[in-house]
């Protein structure tokens, strides 16, 4: 049984989304190895790690109820001050690393063709729309509200960040031209998309009762527990 400090440390790693940061770095390394590219720089992996932590933590910043039935939300409410400080510190570190990276590889970035820039912009835009924007000129968009689509959106973002980005930025660091879509990269993208999507659907299973009562049309609520588990989760996991 873990002691109280050890238990709090474990919660900080998982509830604080640092584990997600480790996962995105691990998947990025896998991408380079499977496509026989050199590993990216440590600065790149540090930026990816921090950006992932910041992105996932952002969703829980508004949490204020320490008695929330969700232990993750309750943890954020109890540690709100520390989390806000960590968000600021991580943001400053990320900006400093980004400036350093830009100075080191500015010429490589300029050499990227237009299609590569489209790919670089695509996944952050989808990630932004996932949390939603509310602007007088651009309207109100929030992909997160489309419950049945949510796991596929998350899978798409992760697949892009873990499969496309490492190779593009490897090309930038090596100064070797442009990123070209190939068969191995395409299959790896699909694999990561399916892998993360299934994880998201499984995560929604534990919230099935609450989502059903609140009429939140998640993928699991729309299809039912039995159909989701036996006709979707098990075949995709086989």
Short mmCIF file of N, CA and C in Angstrom, two decimals, residues 164-237:
data_model
loop_
_atom_site.label_atom_id
_atom_site.label_comp_id
_atom_site.label_asym_id
_atom_site.label_seq_id
_atom_site.Cartn_x
_atom_site.Cartn_y
_atom_site.Cartn_z
N UNK A 164 2.97 12.05 -37.82
CA UNK A 164 3.35 13.01 -38.86
C UNK A 164 4.39 14.01 -38.36
N UNK A 165 4.15 14.58 -37.19
CA UNK A 165 5.04 15.61 -36.67
C UNK A 165 6.49 15.16 -36.47
N UNK A 166 6.73 13.97 -35.87
CA UNK A 166 8.13 13.58 -35.67
C UNK A 166 8.94 13.52 -36.97
N UNK A 167 8.30 13.05 -38.04
CA UNK A 167 9.03 12.92 -39.31
C UNK A 167 9.24 14.28 -39.95
N UNK A 168 8.22 15.14 -39.93
CA UNK A 168 8.38 16.47 -40.51
C UNK A 168 9.48 17.24 -39.80
N UNK A 169 9.48 17.22 -38.48
CA UNK A 169 10.49 17.97 -37.74
C UNK A 169 11.85 17.29 -37.81
N UNK A 170 11.87 15.98 -38.05
CA UNK A 170 13.13 15.31 -38.30
C UNK A 170 13.73 15.79 -39.61
N UNK A 171 12.88 15.97 -40.62
CA UNK A 171 13.32 16.51 -41.91
C UNK A 171 13.88 17.92 -41.72
N UNK A 172 13.20 18.71 -40.88
CA UNK A 172 13.66 20.07 -40.60
C UNK A 172 15.04 20.04 -39.93
N UNK A 173 15.19 19.17 -38.93
CA UNK A 173 16.45 19.11 -38.20
C UNK A 173 17.59 18.58 -39.05
N UNK A 174 17.27 17.66 -39.96
CA UNK A 174 18.31 17.09 -40.81
C UNK A 174 18.56 17.94 -42.06
N UNK A 175 17.64 18.88 -42.33
CA UNK A 175 17.77 19.72 -43.52
C UNK A 175 17.71 18.90 -44.80
N UNK A 176 16.80 17.90 -44.81
CA UNK A 176 16.80 16.95 -45.93
C UNK A 176 15.58 17.09 -46.84
N UNK A 177 15.05 18.29 -47.00
CA UNK A 177 14.01 18.49 -48.00
C UNK A 177 12.61 18.58 -47.43
N UNK A 178 11.78 17.56 -47.70
CA UNK A 178 10.39 17.63 -47.30
C UNK A 178 9.89 16.27 -46.82
N UNK A 179 8.78 16.29 -46.10
CA UNK A 179 8.12 15.07 -45.65
C UNK A 179 7.24 14.53 -46.77
N UNK A 180 7.42 13.25 -47.07
CA UNK A 180 6.63 12.62 -48.11
C UNK A 180 5.82 11.46 -47.51
N UNK A 181 4.53 11.45 -47.81
CA UNK A 181 3.65 10.40 -47.31
C UNK A 181 4.00 9.08 -47.99
N UNK A 182 4.25 8.05 -47.19
CA UNK A 182 4.57 6.73 -47.75
C UNK A 182 3.68 5.66 -47.13
N UNK A 183 3.83 4.44 -47.59
CA UNK A 183 2.95 3.36 -47.15
C UNK A 183 3.12 3.05 -45.67
N UNK A 184 4.37 2.97 -45.22
CA UNK A 184 4.62 2.66 -43.81
C UNK A 184 4.04 3.75 -42.91
N UNK A 185 4.28 5.01 -43.29
CA UNK A 185 3.76 6.12 -42.51
C UNK A 185 2.24 6.14 -42.46
N UNK A 186 1.60 5.80 -43.58
CA UNK A 186 0.14 5.77 -43.64
C UNK A 186 -0.43 4.68 -42.73
N UNK A 187 0.16 3.48 -42.79
CA UNK A 187 -0.31 2.39 -41.93
C UNK A 187 -0.07 2.71 -40.46
N UNK A 188 1.06 3.36 -40.16
CA UNK A 188 1.36 3.72 -38.78
C UNK A 188 0.38 4.78 -38.28
N UNK A 189 0.02 5.71 -39.15
CA UNK A 189 -0.98 6.73 -38.79
C UNK A 189 -2.31 6.08 -38.46
N UNK A 190 -2.75 5.15 -39.32
CA UNK A 190 -4.03 4.46 -39.10
C UNK A 190 -3.98 3.64 -37.80
N UNK A 191 -2.84 2.99 -37.57
CA UNK A 191 -2.68 2.18 -36.36
C UNK A 191 -2.80 3.04 -35.10
N UNK A 192 -2.10 4.18 -35.08
CA UNK A 192 -2.17 5.06 -33.92
C UNK A 192 -3.56 5.67 -33.76
N UNK A 193 -4.20 6.00 -34.88
CA UNK A 193 -5.56 6.54 -34.82
C UNK A 193 -6.52 5.53 -34.19
N UNK A 194 -6.45 4.28 -34.66
CA UNK A 194 -7.33 3.24 -34.12
C UNK A 194 -7.01 2.94 -32.67
N UNK A 195 -5.73 2.89 -32.33
CA UNK A 195 -5.30 2.58 -30.97
C UNK A 195 -5.83 3.60 -29.98
N UNK A 196 -5.64 4.88 -30.27
CA UNK A 196 -6.09 5.94 -29.35
C UNK A 196 -7.60 6.04 -29.33
N UNK A 197 -8.24 5.85 -30.49
CA UNK A 197 -9.70 5.89 -30.55
C UNK A 197 -10.33 4.82 -29.67
N UNK A 198 -9.79 3.60 -29.74
CA UNK A 198 -10.30 2.51 -28.90
C UNK A 198 -10.10 2.82 -27.42
N UNK A 199 -8.95 3.39 -27.07
CA UNK A 199 -8.71 3.77 -25.68
C UNK A 199 -9.73 4.80 -25.21
N UNK A 200 -10.06 5.76 -26.08
CA UNK A 200 -11.04 6.79 -25.72
C UNK A 200 -12.43 6.19 -25.54
N UNK A 201 -12.79 5.25 -26.40
CA UNK A 201 -14.09 4.60 -26.28
C UNK A 201 -14.16 3.80 -24.98
N UNK A 202 -13.07 3.10 -24.66
CA UNK A 202 -13.03 2.35 -23.40
C UNK A 202 -13.11 3.29 -22.21
N UNK A 203 -12.50 4.46 -22.31
CA UNK A 203 -12.57 5.45 -21.24
C UNK A 203 -14.01 5.93 -21.05
N UNK A 204 -14.75 6.06 -22.15
CA UNK A 204 -16.14 6.51 -22.07
C UNK A 204 -17.07 5.44 -21.47
N UNK A 205 -16.62 4.18 -21.50
CA UNK A 205 -17.46 3.11 -20.95
C UNK A 205 -17.70 3.32 -19.45
N UNK A 206 -16.68 3.74 -18.73
CA UNK A 206 -16.84 3.93 -17.28
C UNK A 206 -17.80 5.07 -16.96
N UNK A 207 -17.99 6.00 -17.92
CA UNK A 207 -18.91 7.12 -17.70
C UNK A 207 -20.27 6.87 -18.36
N UNK A 208 -20.53 5.62 -18.74
CA UNK A 208 -21.75 5.32 -19.50
C UNK A 208 -23.01 5.72 -18.73
N UNK A 209 -23.10 5.34 -17.47
CA UNK A 209 -24.32 5.61 -16.68
C UNK A 209 -24.56 7.11 -16.55
N UNK A 210 -23.50 7.86 -16.18
CA UNK A 210 -23.65 9.31 -16.00
C UNK A 210 -23.99 10.00 -17.33
N UNK A 211 -23.27 9.61 -18.39
CA UNK A 211 -23.52 10.23 -19.70
C UNK A 211 -24.93 9.91 -20.20
N UNK A 212 -25.39 8.69 -19.95
CA UNK A 212 -26.73 8.29 -20.37
C UNK A 212 -27.80 9.08 -19.62
N UNK A 213 -27.60 9.26 -18.32
CA UNK A 213 -28.57 10.02 -17.52
C UNK A 213 -28.61 11.48 -17.92
N UNK A 214 -27.45 12.02 -18.31
CA UNK A 214 -27.36 13.43 -18.70
C UNK A 214 -27.60 13.62 -20.19
N UNK A 215 -27.95 12.52 -20.88
CA UNK A 215 -28.23 12.55 -22.31
C UNK A 215 -27.06 13.10 -23.12
N UNK A 216 -25.84 12.75 -22.68
CA UNK A 216 -24.64 13.09 -23.45
C UNK A 216 -24.43 11.98 -24.47
N UNK A 217 -24.58 12.28 -25.72
CA UNK A 217 -24.56 11.27 -26.77
C UNK A 217 -23.13 10.87 -27.15
N UNK A 218 -22.46 10.19 -26.24
CA UNK A 218 -21.13 9.68 -26.55
C UNK A 218 -21.26 8.47 -27.47
N UNK A 219 -20.12 8.00 -27.97
CA UNK A 219 -20.11 6.83 -28.84
C UNK A 219 -20.73 5.63 -28.13
N UNK A 220 -20.42 5.46 -26.85
CA UNK A 220 -20.92 4.31 -26.09
C UNK A 220 -22.42 4.44 -25.85
N UNK A 221 -22.88 5.64 -25.52
CA UNK A 221 -24.31 5.85 -25.28
C UNK A 221 -25.11 5.60 -26.56
N UNK A 222 -24.60 6.07 -27.68
CA UNK A 222 -25.30 5.89 -28.96
C UNK A 222 -25.42 4.43 -29.36
N UNK A 223 -24.37 3.65 -29.08
CA UNK A 223 -24.34 2.26 -29.56
C UNK A 223 -24.69 1.24 -28.48
N UNK A 224 -24.66 1.65 -27.22
CA UNK A 224 -24.95 0.72 -26.13
C UNK A 224 -23.70 -0.03 -25.70
N UNK A 225 -23.67 -0.46 -24.44
CA UNK A 225 -22.50 -1.14 -23.88
C UNK A 225 -22.19 -2.44 -24.61
N UNK A 226 -23.20 -3.28 -24.79
CA UNK A 226 -22.97 -4.60 -25.38
C UNK A 226 -22.40 -4.49 -26.80
N UNK A 227 -23.03 -3.67 -27.61
CA UNK A 227 -22.57 -3.52 -28.99
C UNK A 227 -21.16 -2.92 -29.04
N UNK A 228 -20.91 -1.94 -28.17
CA UNK A 228 -19.59 -1.30 -28.14
C UNK A 228 -18.49 -2.29 -27.79
N UNK A 229 -18.74 -3.11 -26.76
CA UNK A 229 -17.72 -4.04 -26.28
C UNK A 229 -17.52 -5.22 -27.23
N UNK A 230 -18.62 -5.85 -27.65
CA UNK A 230 -18.50 -7.10 -28.41
C UNK A 230 -18.33 -6.91 -29.92
N UNK A 231 -18.81 -5.79 -30.43
CA UNK A 231 -18.75 -5.60 -31.88
C UNK A 231 -17.75 -4.52 -32.32
N UNK A 232 -17.21 -3.77 -31.36
CA UNK A 232 -16.28 -2.71 -31.72
C UNK A 232 -14.95 -2.87 -30.99
N UNK A 233 -14.99 -2.86 -29.64
CA UNK A 233 -13.76 -2.93 -28.87
C UNK A 233 -13.01 -4.23 -29.10
N UNK A 234 -13.67 -5.36 -28.94
CA UNK A 234 -13.00 -6.65 -29.07
C UNK A 234 -12.45 -6.90 -30.47
N UNK A 235 -13.22 -6.63 -31.57
CA UNK A 235 -12.66 -6.85 -32.92
C UNK A 235 -11.47 -5.95 -33.21
N UNK A 236 -11.53 -4.67 -32.77
CA UNK A 236 -10.43 -3.75 -33.04
C UNK A 236 -9.21 -4.08 -32.20
N UNK A 237 -9.43 -4.70 -31.03
CA UNK A 237 -8.31 -5.03 -30.15
C UNK A 237 -7.66 -6.35 -30.48
#
